[in-house]
mmCIF file of C-alpha atoms in Angstrom:
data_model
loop_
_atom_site.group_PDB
_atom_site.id
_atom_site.type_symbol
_atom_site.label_atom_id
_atom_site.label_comp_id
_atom_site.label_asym_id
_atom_site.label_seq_id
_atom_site.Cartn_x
_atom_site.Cartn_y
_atom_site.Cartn_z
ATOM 1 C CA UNK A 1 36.545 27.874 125.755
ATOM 2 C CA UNK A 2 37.692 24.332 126.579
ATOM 3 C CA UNK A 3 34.628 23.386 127.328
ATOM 4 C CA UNK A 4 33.064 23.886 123.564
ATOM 5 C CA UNK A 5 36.314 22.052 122.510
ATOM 6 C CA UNK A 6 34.743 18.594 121.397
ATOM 7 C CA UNK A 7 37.292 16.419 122.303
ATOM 8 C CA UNK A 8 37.441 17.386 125.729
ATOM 9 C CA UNK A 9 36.734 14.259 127.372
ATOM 10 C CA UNK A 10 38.518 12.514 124.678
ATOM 11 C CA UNK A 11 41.260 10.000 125.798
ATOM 12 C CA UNK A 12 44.886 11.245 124.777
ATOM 13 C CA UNK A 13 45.290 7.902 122.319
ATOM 14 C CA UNK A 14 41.510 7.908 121.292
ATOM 15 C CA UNK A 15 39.371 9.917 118.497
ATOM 16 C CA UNK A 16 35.931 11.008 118.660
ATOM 17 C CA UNK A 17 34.161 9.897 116.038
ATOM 18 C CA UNK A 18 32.859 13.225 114.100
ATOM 19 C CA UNK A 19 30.951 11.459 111.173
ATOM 20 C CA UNK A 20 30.795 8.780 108.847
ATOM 21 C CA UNK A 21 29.428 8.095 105.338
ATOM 22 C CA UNK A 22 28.331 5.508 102.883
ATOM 23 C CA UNK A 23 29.424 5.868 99.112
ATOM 24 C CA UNK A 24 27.969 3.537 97.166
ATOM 25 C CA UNK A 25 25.840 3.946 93.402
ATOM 26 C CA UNK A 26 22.486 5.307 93.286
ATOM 27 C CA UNK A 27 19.500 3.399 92.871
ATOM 28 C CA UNK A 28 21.041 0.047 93.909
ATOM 29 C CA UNK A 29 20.011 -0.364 97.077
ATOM 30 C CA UNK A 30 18.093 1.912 99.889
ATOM 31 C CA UNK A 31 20.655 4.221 101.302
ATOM 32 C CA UNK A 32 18.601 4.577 104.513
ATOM 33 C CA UNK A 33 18.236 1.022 105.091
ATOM 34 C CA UNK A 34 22.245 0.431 104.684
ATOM 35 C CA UNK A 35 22.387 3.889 107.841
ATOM 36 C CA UNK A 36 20.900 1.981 109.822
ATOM 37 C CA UNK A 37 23.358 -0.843 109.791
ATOM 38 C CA UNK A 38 26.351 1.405 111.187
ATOM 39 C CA UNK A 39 26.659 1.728 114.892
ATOM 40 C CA UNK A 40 27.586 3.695 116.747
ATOM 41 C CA UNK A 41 26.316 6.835 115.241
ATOM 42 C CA UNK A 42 28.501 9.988 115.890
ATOM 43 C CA UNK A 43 26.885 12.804 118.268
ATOM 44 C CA UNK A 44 23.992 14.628 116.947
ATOM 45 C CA UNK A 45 24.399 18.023 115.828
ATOM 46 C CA UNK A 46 21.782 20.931 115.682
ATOM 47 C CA UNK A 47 22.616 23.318 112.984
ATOM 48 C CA UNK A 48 25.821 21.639 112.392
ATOM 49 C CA UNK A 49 27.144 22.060 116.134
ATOM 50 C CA UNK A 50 27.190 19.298 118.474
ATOM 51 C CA UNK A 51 24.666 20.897 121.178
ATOM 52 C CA UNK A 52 24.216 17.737 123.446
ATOM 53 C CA UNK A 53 28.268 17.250 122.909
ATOM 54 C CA UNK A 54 28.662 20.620 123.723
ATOM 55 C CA UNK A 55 26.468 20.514 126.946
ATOM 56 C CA UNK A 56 28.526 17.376 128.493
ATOM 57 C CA UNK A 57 31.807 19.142 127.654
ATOM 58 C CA UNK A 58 30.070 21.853 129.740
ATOM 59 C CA UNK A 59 30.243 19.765 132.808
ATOM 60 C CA UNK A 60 33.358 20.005 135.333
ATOM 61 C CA UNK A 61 34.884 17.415 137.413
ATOM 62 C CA UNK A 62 33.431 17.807 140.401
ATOM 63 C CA UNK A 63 31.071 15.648 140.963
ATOM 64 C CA UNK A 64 28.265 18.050 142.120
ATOM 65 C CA UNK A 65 24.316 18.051 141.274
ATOM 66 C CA UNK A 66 24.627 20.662 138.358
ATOM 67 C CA UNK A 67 27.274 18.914 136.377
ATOM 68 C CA UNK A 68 25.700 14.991 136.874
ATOM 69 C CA UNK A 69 22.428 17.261 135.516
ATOM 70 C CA UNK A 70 24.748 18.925 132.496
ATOM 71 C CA UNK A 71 25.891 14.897 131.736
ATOM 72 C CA UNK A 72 21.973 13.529 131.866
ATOM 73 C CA UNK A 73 21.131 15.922 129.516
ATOM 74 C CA UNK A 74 24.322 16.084 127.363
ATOM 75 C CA UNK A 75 25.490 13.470 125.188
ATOM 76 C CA UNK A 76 28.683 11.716 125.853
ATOM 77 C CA UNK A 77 30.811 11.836 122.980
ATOM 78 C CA UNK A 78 30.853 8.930 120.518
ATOM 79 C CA UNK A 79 34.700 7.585 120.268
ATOM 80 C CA UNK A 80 35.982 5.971 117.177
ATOM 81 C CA UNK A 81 36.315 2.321 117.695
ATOM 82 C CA UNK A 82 38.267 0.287 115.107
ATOM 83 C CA UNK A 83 36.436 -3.110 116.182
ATOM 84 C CA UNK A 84 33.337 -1.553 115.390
ATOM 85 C CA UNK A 85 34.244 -0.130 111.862
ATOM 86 C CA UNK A 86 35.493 -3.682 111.208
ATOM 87 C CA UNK A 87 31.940 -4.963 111.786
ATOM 88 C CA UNK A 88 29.832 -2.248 110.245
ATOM 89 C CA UNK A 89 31.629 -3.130 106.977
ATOM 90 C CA UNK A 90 30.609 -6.947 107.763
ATOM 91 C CA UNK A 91 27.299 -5.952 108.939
ATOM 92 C CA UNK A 92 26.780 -3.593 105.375
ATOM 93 C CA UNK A 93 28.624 -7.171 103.302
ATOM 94 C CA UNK A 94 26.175 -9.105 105.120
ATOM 95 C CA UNK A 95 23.436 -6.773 104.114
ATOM 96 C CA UNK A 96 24.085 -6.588 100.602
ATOM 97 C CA UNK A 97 24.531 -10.176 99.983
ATOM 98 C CA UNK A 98 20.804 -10.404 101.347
ATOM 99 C CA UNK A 99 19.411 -7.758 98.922
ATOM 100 C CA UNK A 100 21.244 -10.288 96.052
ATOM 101 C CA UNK A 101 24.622 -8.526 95.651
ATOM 102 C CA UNK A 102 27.315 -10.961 96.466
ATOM 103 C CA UNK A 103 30.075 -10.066 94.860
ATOM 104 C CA UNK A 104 29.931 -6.292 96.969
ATOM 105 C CA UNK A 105 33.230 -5.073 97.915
ATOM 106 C CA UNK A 106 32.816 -3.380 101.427
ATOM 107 C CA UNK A 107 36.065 -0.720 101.405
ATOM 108 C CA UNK A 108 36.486 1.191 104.708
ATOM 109 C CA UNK A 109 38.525 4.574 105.205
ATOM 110 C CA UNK A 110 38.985 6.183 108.127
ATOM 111 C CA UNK A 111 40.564 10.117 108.079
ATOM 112 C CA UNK A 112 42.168 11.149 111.520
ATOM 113 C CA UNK A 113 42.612 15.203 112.099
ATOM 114 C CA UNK A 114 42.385 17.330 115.035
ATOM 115 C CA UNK A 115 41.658 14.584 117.506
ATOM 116 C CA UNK A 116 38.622 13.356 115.610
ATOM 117 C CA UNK A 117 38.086 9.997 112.829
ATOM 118 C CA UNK A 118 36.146 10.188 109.904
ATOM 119 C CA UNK A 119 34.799 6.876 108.248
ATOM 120 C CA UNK A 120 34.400 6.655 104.423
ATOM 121 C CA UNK A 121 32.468 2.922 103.698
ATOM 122 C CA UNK A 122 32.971 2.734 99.771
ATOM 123 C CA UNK A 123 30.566 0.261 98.206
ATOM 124 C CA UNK A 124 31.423 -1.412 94.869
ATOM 125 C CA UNK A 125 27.887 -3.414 94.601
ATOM 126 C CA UNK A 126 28.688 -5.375 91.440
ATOM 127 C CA UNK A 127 25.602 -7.024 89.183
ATOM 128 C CA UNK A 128 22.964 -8.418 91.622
ATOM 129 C CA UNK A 129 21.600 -12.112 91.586
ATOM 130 C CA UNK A 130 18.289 -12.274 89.724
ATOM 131 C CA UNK A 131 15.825 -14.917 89.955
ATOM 132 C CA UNK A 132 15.803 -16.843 87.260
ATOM 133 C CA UNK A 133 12.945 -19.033 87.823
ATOM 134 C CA UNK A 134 10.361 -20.095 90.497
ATOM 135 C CA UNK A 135 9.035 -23.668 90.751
ATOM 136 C CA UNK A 136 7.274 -25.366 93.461
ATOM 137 C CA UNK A 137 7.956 -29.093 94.816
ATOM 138 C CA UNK A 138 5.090 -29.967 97.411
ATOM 139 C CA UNK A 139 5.095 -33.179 99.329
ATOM 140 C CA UNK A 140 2.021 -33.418 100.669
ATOM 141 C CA UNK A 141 -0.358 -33.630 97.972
ATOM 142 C CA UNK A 142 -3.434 -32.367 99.497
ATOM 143 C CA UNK A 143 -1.831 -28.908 99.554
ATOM 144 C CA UNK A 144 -1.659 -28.845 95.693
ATOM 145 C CA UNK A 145 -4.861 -27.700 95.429
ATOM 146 C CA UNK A 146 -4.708 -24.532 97.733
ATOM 147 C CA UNK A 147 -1.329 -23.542 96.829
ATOM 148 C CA UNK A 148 -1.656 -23.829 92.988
ATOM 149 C CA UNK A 149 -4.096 -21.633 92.094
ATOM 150 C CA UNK A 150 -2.872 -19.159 94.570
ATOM 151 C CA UNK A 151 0.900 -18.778 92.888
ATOM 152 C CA UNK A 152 -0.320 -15.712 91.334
ATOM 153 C CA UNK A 153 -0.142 -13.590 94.614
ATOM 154 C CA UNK A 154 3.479 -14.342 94.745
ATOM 155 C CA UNK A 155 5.914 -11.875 95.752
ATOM 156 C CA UNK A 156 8.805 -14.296 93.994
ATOM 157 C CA UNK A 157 9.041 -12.628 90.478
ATOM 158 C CA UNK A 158 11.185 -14.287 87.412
ATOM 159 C CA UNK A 159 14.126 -11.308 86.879
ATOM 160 C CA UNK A 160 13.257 -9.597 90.405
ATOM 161 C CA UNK A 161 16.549 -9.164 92.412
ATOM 162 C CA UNK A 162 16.958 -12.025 94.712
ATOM 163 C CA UNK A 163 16.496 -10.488 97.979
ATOM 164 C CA UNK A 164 15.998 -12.788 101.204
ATOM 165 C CA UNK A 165 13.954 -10.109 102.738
ATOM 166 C CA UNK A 166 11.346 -10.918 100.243
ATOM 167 C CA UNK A 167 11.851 -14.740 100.796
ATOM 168 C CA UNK A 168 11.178 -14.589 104.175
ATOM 169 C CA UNK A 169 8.038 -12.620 103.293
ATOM 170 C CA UNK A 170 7.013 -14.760 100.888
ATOM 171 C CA UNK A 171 7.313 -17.685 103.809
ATOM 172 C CA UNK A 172 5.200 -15.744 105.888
ATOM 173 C CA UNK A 173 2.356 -15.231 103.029
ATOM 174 C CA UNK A 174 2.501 -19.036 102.473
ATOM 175 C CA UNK A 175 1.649 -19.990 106.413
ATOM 176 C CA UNK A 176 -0.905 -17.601 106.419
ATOM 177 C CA UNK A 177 -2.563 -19.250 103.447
ATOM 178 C CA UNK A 178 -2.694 -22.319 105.071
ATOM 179 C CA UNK A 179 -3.219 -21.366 108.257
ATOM 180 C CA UNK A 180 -6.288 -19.265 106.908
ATOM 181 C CA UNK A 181 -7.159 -22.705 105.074
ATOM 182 C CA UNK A 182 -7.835 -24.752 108.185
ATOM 183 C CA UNK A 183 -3.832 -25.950 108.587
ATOM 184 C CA UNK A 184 -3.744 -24.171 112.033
ATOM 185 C CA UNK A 185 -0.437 -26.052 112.947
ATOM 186 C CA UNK A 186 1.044 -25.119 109.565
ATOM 187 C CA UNK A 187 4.512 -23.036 110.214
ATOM 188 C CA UNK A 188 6.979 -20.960 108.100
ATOM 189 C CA UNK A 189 9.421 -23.903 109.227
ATOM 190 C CA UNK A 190 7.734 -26.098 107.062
ATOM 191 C CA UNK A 191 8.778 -24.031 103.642
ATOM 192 C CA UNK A 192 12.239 -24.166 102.455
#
């Protein structure tokens, strides 16, 4: 029975981390895309038991060739780290100022029972940066007549969420114009 106890190998002053979640209003930005800035995750589960957990727990402490095989194949567990709640909630600020929103309010919770932390990352996204307009200032004149007539295939839209994603796209679509054009030196540096 110990062994299925999740927390075995749990430090007595430390917390395994047993989930985490991200509140924030729908439709304002891509809830997968702000997942994947929170690290670490906490151990997988398989029909809401930690299996691979589970299967480390399994191992003893003797360090023999069935229970180094029981920890390759198990899943060490996932302990709740302060520091790293600190920066998730800088790394999903960070995030959300990119995507336009920078007035977000990152708020972080974290729920202690039973030896294990749960994280709560509240999201207050505020009203996002629009673009307003788009204008082009070229120095070097004998661009003016490639880049002109191709501003219609711009991904910069007047009252489109400013989002530096899209910027840096929009860079990339710019050297490939010119680069397609005969500037073969041209570079995404060049564009600011």
């Amino acid at each position: 029975l110990s062994s299925c106890k999740p927390t075995k190998y749990v430090a007595e002053d430390g917390y395994l981390l047993d989930k985490y979640r991200i509140r924030i209003e729908e439709g304002q930005v891509d809830q997968k895309e702000l997942d994947s800035y929170v690290k670490p995750k906490p151990n997988k589960k398989i029909l809401g038991m930690k299996f691979y957990l589970g299967l480390y727990n399994l191992s003893g402490e003797k360090d023999n060739g069935f229970n180094r095989w029981l920890r390759k194949i198990g899943e060490a567990p996932v302990l709740y780290d302060l520091y790293e709640t600190e920066r998730n909630s800088k790394q999903l600020e960070l995030y959300m100022q990119n995507k336009g929103y920078y007035d977000a309010l990152i708020n972080d919770t974290v729920r202690f029972r039973k030896k294990q932390a749960q994280v709560t990352y509240d999201i207050s996204a505020g009203k996002p940066y629009t673009i307003r307009t788009v204008s082009y200032n070229l120095e070097d004149t004998s661009l003016q007549s490639l880049f002109y007539p191709d501003t219609v295939n711009t991904l910069l839209k007047k009252g489109d969420n400013f989002d530096v994603d899209v910027l840096q796209d929009e860079r990339g679509r710019i050297e490939t114009l010119c680069r397609n054009s005969g500037y073969f030196n041209f570079s995404n540096d060049y564009i600011y």
